[in-house]
PDB file of C-alpha atoms in Angstrom:
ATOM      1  CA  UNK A 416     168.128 -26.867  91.594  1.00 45.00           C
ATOM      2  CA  UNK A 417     171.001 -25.401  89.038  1.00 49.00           C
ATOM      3  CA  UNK A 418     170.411 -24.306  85.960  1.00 56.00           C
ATOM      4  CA  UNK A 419     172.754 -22.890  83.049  1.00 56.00           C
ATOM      5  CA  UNK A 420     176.034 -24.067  81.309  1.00 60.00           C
ATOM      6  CA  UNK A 421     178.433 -26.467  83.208  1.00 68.00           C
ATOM      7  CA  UNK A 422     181.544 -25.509  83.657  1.00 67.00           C
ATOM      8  CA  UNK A 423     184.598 -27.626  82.562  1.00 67.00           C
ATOM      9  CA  UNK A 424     185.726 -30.470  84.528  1.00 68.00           C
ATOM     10  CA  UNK A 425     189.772 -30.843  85.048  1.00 59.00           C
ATOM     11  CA  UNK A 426     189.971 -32.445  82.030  1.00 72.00           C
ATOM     12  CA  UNK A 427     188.927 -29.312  79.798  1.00 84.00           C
ATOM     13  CA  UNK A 428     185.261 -30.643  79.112  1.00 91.00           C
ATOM     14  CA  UNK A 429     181.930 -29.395  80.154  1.00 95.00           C
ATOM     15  CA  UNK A 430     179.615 -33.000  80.647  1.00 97.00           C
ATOM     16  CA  UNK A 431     176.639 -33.926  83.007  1.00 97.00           C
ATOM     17  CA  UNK A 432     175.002 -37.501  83.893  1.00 98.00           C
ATOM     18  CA  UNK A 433     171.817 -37.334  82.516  1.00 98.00           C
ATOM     19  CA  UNK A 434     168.868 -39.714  84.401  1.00 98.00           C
ATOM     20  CA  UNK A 435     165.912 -40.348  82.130  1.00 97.00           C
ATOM     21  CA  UNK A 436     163.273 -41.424  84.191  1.00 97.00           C
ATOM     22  CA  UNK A 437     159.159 -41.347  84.122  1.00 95.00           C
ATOM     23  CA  UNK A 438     155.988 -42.895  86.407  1.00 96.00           C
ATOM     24  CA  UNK A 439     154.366 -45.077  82.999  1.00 89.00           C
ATOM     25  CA  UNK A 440     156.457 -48.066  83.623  1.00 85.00           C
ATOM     26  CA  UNK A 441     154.365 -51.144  82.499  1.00 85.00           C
ATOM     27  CA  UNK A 442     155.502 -54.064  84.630  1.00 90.00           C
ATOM     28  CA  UNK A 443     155.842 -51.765  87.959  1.00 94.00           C
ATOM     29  CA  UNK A 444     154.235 -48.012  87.698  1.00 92.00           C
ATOM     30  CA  UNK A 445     156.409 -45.490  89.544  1.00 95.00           C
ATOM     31  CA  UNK A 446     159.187 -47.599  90.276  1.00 96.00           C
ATOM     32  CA  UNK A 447     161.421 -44.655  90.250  1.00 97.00           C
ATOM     33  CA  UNK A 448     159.558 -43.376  93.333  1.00 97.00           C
ATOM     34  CA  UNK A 449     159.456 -46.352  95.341  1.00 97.00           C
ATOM     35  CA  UNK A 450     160.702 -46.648  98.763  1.00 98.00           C
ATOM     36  CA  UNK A 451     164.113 -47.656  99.458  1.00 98.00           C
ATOM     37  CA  UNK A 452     165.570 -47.081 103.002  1.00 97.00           C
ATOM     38  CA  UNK A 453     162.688 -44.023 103.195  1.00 97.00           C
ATOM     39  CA  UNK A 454     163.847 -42.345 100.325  1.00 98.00           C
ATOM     40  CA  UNK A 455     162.789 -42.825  97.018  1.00 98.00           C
ATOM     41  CA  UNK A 456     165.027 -45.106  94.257  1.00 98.00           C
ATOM     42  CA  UNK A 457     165.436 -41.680  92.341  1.00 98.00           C
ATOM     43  CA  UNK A 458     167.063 -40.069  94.932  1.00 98.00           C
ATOM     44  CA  UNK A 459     168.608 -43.007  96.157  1.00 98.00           C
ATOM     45  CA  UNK A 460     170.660 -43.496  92.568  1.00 98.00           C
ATOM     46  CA  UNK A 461     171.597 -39.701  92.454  1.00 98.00           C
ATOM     47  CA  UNK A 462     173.274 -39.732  96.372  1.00 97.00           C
ATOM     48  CA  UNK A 463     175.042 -42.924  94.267  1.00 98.00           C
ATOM     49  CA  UNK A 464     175.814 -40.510  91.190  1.00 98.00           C
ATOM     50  CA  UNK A 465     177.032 -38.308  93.136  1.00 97.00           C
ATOM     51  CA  UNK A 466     179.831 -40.436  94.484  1.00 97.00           C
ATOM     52  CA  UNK A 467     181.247 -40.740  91.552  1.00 97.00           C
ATOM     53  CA  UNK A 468     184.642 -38.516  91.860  1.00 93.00           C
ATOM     54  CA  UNK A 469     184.489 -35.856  88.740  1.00 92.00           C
ATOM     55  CA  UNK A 470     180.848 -35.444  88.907  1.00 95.00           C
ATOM     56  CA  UNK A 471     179.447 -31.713  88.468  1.00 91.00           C
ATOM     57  CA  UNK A 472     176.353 -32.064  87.434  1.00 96.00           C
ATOM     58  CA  UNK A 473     173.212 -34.423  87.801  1.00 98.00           C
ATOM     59  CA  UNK A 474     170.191 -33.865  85.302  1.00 98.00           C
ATOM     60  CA  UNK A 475     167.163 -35.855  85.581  1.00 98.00           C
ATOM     61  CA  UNK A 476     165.726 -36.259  82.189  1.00 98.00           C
ATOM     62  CA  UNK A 477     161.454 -36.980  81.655  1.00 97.00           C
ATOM     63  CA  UNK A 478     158.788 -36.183  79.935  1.00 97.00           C
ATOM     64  CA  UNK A 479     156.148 -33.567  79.695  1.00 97.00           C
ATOM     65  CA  UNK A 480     153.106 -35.721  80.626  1.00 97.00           C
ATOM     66  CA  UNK A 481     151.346 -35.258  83.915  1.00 97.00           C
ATOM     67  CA  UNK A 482     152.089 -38.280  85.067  1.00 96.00           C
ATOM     68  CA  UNK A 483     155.453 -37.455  85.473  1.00 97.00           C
ATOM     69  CA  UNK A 484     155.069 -34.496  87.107  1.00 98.00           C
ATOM     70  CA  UNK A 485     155.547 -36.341  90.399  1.00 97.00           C
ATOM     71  CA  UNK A 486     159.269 -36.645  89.283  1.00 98.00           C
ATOM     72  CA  UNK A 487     159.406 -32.693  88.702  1.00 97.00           C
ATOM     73  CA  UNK A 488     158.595 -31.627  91.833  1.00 97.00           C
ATOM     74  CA  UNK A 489     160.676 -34.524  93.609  1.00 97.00           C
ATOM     75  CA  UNK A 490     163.993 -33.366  91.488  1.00 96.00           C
ATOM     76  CA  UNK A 491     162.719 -29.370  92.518  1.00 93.00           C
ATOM     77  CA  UNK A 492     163.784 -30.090  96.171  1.00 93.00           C
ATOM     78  CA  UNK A 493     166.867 -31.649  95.372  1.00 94.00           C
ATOM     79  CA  UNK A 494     170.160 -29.652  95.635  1.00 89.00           C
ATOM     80  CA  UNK A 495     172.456 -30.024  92.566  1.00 88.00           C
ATOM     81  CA  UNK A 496     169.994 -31.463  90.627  1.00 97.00           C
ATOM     82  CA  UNK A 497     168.347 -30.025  87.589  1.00 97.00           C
ATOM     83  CA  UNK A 498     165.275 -31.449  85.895  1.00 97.00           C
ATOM     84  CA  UNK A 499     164.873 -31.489  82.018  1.00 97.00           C
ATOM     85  CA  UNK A 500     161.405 -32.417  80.303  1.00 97.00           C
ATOM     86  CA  UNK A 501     160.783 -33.298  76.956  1.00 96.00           C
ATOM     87  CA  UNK A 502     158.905 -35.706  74.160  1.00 94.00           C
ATOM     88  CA  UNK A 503     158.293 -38.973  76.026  1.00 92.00           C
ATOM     89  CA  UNK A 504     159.079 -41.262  73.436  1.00 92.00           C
ATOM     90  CA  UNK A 505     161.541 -39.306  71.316  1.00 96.00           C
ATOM     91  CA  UNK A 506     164.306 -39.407  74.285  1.00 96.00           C
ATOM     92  CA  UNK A 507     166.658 -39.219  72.199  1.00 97.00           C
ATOM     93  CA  UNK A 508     165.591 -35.612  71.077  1.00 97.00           C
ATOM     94  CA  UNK A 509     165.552 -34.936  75.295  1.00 96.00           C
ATOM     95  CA  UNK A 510     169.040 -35.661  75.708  1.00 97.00           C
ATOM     96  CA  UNK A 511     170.654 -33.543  72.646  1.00 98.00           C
ATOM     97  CA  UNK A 512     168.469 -30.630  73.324  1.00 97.00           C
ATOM     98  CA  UNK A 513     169.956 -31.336  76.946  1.00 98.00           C
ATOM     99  CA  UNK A 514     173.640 -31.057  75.084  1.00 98.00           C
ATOM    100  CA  UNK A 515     173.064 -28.234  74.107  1.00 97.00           C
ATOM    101  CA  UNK A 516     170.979 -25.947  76.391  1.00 97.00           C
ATOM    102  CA  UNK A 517     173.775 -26.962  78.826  1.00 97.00           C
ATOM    103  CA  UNK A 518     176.360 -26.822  76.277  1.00 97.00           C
ATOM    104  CA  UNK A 519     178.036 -30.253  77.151  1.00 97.00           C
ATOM    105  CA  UNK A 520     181.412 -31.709  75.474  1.00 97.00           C
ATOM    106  CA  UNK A 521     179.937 -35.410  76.454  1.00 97.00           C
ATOM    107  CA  UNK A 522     177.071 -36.794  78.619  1.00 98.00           C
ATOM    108  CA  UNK A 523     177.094 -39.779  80.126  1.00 98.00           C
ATOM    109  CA  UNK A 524     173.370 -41.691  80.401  1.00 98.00           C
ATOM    110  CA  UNK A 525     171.691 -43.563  83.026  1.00 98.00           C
ATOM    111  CA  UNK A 526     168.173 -44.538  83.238  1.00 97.00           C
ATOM    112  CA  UNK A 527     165.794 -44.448  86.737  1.00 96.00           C
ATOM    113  CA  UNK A 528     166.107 -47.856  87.437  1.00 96.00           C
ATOM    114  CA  UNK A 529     169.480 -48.886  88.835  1.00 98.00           C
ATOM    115  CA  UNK A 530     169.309 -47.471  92.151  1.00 98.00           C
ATOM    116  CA  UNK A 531     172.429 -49.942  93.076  1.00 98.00           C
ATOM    117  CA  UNK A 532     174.560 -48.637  90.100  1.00 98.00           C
ATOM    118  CA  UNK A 533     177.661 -48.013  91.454  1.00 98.00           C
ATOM    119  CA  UNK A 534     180.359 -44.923  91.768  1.00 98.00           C
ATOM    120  CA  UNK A 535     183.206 -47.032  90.993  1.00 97.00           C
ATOM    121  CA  UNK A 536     181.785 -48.333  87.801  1.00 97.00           C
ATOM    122  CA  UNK A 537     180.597 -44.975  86.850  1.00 98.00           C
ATOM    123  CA  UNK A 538     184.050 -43.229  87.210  1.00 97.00           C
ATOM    124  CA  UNK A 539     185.671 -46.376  85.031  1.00 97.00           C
ATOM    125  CA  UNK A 540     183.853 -45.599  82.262  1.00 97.00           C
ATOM    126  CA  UNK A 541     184.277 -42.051  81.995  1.00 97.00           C
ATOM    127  CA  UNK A 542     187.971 -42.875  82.777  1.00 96.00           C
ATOM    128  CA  UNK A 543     188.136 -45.142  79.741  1.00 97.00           C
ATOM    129  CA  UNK A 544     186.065 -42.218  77.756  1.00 97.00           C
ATOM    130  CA  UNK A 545     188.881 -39.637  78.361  1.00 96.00           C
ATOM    131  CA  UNK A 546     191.648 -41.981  77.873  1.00 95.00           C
ATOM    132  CA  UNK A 547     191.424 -41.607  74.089  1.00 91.00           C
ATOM    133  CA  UNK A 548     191.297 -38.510  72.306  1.00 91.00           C
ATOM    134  CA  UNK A 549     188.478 -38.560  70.092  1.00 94.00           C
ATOM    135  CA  UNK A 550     186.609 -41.206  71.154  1.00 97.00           C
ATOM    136  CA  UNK A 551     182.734 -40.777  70.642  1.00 98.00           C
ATOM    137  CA  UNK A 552     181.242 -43.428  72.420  1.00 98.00           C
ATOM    138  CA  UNK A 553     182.120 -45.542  75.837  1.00 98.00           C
ATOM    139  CA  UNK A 554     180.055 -48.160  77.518  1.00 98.00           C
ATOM    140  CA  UNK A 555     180.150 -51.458  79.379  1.00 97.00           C
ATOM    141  CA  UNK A 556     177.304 -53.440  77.868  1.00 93.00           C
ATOM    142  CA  UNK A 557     177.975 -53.671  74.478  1.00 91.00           C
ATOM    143  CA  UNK A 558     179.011 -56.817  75.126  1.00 92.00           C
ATOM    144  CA  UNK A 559     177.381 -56.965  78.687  1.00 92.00           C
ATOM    145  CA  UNK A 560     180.010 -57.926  81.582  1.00 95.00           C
ATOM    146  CA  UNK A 561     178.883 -56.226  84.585  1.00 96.00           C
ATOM    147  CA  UNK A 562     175.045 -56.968  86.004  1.00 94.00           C
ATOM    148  CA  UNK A 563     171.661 -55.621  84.527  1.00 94.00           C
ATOM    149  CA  UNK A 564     171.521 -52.671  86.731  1.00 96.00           C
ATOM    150  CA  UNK A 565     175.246 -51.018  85.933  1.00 97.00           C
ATOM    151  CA  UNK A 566     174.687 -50.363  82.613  1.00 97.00           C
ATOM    152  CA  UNK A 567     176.105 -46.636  81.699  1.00 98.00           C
ATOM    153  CA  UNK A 568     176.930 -45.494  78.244  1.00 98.00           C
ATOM    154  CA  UNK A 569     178.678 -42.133  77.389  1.00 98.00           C
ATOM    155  CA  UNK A 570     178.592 -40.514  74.434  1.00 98.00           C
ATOM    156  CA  UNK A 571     180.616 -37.443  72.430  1.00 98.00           C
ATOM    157  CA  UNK A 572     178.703 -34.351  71.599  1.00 98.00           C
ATOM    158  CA  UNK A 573     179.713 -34.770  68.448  1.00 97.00           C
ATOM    159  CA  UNK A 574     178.142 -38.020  68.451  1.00 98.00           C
ATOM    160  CA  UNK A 575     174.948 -36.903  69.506  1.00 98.00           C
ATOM    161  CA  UNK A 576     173.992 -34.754  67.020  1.00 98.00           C
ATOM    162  CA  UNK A 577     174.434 -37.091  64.303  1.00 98.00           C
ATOM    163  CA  UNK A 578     172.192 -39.350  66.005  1.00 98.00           C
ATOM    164  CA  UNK A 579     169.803 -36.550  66.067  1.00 97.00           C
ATOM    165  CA  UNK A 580     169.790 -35.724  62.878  1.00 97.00           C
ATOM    166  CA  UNK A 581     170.079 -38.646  61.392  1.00 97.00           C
ATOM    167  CA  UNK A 582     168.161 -41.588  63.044  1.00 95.00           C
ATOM    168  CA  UNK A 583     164.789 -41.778  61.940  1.00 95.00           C
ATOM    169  CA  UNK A 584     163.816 -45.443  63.755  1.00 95.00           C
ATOM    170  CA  UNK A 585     161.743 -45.348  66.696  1.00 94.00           C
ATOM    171  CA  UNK A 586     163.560 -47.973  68.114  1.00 94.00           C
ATOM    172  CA  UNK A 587     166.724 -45.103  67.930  1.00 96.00           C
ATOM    173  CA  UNK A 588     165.098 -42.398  68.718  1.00 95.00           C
ATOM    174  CA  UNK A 589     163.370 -44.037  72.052  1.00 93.00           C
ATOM    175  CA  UNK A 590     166.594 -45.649  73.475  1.00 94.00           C
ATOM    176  CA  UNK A 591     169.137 -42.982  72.728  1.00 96.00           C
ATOM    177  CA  UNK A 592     172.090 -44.863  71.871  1.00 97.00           C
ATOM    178  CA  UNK A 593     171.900 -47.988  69.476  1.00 96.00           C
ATOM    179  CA  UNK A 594     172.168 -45.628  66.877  1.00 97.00           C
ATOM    180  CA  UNK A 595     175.672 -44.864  67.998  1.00 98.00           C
ATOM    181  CA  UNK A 596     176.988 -48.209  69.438  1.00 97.00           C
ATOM    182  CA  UNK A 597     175.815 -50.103  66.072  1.00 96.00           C
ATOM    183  CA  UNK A 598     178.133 -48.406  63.713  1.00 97.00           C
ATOM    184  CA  UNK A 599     181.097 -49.023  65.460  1.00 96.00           C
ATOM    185  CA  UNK A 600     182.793 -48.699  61.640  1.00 97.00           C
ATOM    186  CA  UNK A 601     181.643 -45.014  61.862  1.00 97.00           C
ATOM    187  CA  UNK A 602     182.063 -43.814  65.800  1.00 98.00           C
ATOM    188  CA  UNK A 603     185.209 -44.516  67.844  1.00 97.00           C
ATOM    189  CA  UNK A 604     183.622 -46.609  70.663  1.00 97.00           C
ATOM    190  CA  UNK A 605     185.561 -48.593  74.213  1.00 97.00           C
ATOM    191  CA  UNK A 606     183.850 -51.008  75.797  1.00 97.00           C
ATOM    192  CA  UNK A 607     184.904 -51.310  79.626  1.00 97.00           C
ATOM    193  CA  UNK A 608     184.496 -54.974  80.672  1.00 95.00           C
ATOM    194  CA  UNK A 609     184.154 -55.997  84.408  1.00 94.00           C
ATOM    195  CA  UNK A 610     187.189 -57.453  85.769  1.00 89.00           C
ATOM    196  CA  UNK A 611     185.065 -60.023  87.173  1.00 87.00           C
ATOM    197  CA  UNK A 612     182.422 -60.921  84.603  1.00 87.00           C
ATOM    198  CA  UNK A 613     180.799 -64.310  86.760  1.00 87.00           C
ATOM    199  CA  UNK A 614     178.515 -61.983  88.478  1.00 91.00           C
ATOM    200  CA  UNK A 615     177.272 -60.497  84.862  1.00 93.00           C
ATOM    201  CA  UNK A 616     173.942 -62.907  85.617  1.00 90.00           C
ATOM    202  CA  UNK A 617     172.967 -60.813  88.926  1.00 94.00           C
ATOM    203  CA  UNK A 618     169.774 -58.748  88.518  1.00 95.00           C
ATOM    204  CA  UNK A 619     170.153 -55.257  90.103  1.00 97.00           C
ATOM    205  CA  UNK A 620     167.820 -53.541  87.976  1.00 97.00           C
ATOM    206  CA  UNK A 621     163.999 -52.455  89.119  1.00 97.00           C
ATOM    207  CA  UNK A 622     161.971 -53.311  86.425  1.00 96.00           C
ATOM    208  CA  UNK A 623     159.911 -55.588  88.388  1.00 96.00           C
ATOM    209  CA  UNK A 624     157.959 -56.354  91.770  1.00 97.00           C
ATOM    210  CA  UNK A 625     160.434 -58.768  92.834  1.00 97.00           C
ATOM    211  CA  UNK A 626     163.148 -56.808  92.069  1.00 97.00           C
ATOM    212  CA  UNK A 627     161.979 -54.154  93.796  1.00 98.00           C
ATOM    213  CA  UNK A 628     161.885 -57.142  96.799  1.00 98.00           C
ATOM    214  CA  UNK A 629     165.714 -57.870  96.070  1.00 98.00           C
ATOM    215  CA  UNK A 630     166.878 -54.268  96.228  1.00 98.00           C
ATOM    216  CA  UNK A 631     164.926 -53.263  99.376  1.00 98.00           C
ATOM    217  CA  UNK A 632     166.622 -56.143 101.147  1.00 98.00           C
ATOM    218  CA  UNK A 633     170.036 -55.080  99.728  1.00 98.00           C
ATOM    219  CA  UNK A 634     168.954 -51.596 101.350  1.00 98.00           C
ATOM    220  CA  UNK A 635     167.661 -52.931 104.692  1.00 98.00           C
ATOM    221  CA  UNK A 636     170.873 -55.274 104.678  1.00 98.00           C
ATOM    222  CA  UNK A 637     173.488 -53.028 103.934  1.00 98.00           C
ATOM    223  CA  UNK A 638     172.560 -48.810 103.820  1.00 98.00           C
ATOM    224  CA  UNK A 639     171.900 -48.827 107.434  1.00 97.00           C
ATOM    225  CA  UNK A 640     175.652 -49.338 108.587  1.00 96.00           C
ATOM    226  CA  UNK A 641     177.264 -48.668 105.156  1.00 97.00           C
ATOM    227  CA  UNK A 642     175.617 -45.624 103.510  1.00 97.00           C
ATOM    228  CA  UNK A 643     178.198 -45.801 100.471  1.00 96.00           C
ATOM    229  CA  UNK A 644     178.183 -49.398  99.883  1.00 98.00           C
ATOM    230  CA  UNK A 645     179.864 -50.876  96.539  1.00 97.00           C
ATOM    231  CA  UNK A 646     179.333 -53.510  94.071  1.00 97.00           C
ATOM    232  CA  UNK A 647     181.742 -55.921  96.316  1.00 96.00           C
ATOM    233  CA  UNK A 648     179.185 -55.206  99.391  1.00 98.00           C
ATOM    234  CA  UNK A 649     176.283 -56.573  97.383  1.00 98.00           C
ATOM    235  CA  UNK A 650     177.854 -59.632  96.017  1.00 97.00           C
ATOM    236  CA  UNK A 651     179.175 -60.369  99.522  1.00 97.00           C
ATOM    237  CA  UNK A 652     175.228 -59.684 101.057  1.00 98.00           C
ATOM    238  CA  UNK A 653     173.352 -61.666  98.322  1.00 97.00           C
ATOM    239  CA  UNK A 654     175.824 -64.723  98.500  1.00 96.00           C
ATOM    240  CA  UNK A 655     175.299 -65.110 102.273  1.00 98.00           C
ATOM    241  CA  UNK A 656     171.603 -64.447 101.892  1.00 98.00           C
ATOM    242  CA  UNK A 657     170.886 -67.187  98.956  1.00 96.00           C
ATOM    243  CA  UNK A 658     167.370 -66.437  99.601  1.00 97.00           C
ATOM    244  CA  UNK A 659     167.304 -62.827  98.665  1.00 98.00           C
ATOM    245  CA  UNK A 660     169.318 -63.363  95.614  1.00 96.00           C
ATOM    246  CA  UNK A 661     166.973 -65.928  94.462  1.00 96.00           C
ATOM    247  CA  UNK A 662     164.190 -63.381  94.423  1.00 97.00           C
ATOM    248  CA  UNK A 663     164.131 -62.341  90.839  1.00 95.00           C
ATOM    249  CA  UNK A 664     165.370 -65.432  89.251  1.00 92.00           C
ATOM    250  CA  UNK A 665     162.720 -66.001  86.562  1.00 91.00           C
ATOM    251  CA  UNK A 666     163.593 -62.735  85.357  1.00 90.00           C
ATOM    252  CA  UNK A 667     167.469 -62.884  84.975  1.00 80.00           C
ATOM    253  CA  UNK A 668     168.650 -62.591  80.993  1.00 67.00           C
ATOM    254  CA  UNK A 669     172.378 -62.971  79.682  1.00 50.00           C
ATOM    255  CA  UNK A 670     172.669 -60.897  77.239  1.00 43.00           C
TER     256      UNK A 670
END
C-alpha cells in the first residue's frame, strides 16, 4: 500500500485513477466484493487499471462507515494500491481532498462496478485529456457511445476545486462530476466516442444480480485462457453465447 505525492508521469503531470467504491449498494450489497474468477470484482477492475499503459497510481476511494471497512482491509493487502476514506455521500469532497493530499495535476474517476472496463478505453481517454492544453474535463459518456460499464471521466485539478467550492446540490456533490460536464460554456471538456458505437446497448456494469450472472460467465468464458482480455474479446464471447448476453436484458438503458 503507497502512500504520499505521485510523482509526474512523462507528460509533466502528477494524476492517479481514483475507484470509489462501498458494501451499501441497494439492488446487490457488496457487489464490489463478489467473486469473479476467485478474486473479488475490486481487485479484478484494478489488475484491469493497471493495464492501462501510463498508470502510476491506483486509489480506491470509500467511506468511513463500518460497513465498508471490508473494502479497507481488502485494498491493505494490495500492492500499489492506496485506500482513501471519506464522507459517504459527499464524494465529491473524497476525491478533491484526494487531489490534494496526493497533490494531483488531474484524476481520472472510476466507480467499483465495471470490473470489465477496459485498458484500451482507459488510456484513450487520458490520451484525448493530454492532447489539449488546458482542457479541464474528458469523458466518453457525455453523450454515451461505449457500454454501461466503460464509463471513465477525467477531470483538471483546476476543475475540481471549483466544483468543491462551489456546488452546493446533493445531486453534485454525490456523483462528482455533473457539476463539471454541465457547464461545458465554462470548462474546456472532449468527449471520446467509441469508434464502434452499435455495441453502446451492452450491459457490462454490476449493479444487479443478473449482471453479476453475465460478468461471471464473461470471466469463466474468457479469464481462464486470456487473463488480459479486451472489449473485442467480450463482444466476440457474448455474440456466440446469445444466451449469456441475454441475461440482463430488462435492465439495459440507452442513454
Amino acid at each position: 500500500m503507497m502512500q504520499g505525492a505521485t510523482e509526474p508521469d512523462r507528460d509533466g503531470l502528477r494524476w492517479a485513477v481514483v475507484v470509489q467504491a462501498r458494501m451499501g449498494s441497494t439492488r446487490l450489497p457488496g457487489k464490489v466484493l463478489a467473486d469473479l474468477a476467485g478474486r473479488p470484482a475490486l481487485v479484478r477492475q484494478i489488475e484491469r487499471i493497471w493495464r492501462t499503459p501510463g498508470v502510476q497510481q491506483v486509489i480506491v476511494a470509500t467511506s468511513t462507515l463500518p460497513q465498508d471497512d471490508a473494502i479497507a482491509d481488502l485494498c491493505a493487502d494490495l500492492p500499489q494500491v492506496d485506500v482513501f476514506r471519506g464522507s459517504e455521500q459527499d464524494v465529491l469532497s473524497r476525491y478533491t481532498d484526494i487531489v490534494h493530499q496526493y497533490d494531483l495535476d488531474a484524476v481520472m474517476r472510476l466507480t467499483g462496478d465495471c470490473p470489465l472496463i477496459d485498458p484500451d478505453v482507459l488510456s484513450l481517454i487520458w490520451q484525448a485529456f493530454l492532447a489539449t492544453p488546458g482542457t479541464d474535463f474528458a469523458s466518453n459518456c457525455h453523450p454515451r457511445t461505449f457500454p454501461h460499464g466503460f464509463d471513465c471521466e477525467v477531470a483538471s485539478r483546476r476543475a475540481m476545486d471549483v466544483a468543491a467550492a462551489e456546488a452546493v446540490s446533493p445531486m453534485h456533490r454525490e456523483h462528482v462530476m455533473p457539476f463539471i460536464w454541465s457547464q461545458p460554456e465554462r470548462f474546456r471538456q472532449i468527449n471520446v466516442t467509441a469508434a464502434d458505437p452499435d455495441h453502446v446497448s451492452l450491459r457490462l456494469t454490476l449493479d444487479y444480480p443478473e449482471d453479476l450472472e453475465l460478468i461471471r460467465a464473461v470471466y469463466e468464458g474468457l479469464y481462464p485462457h486470456k487473463p488480459d482480455f479486451r472489449f473485442a474479446d467480450i463482444v466476440l464471447f457474448l455474440q456466440t453465447h446469445p444466451q449469456i448476453a441475454a441475461l440482463n436484458r430488462q435492465h439495459i438503458l440507452f442513454s
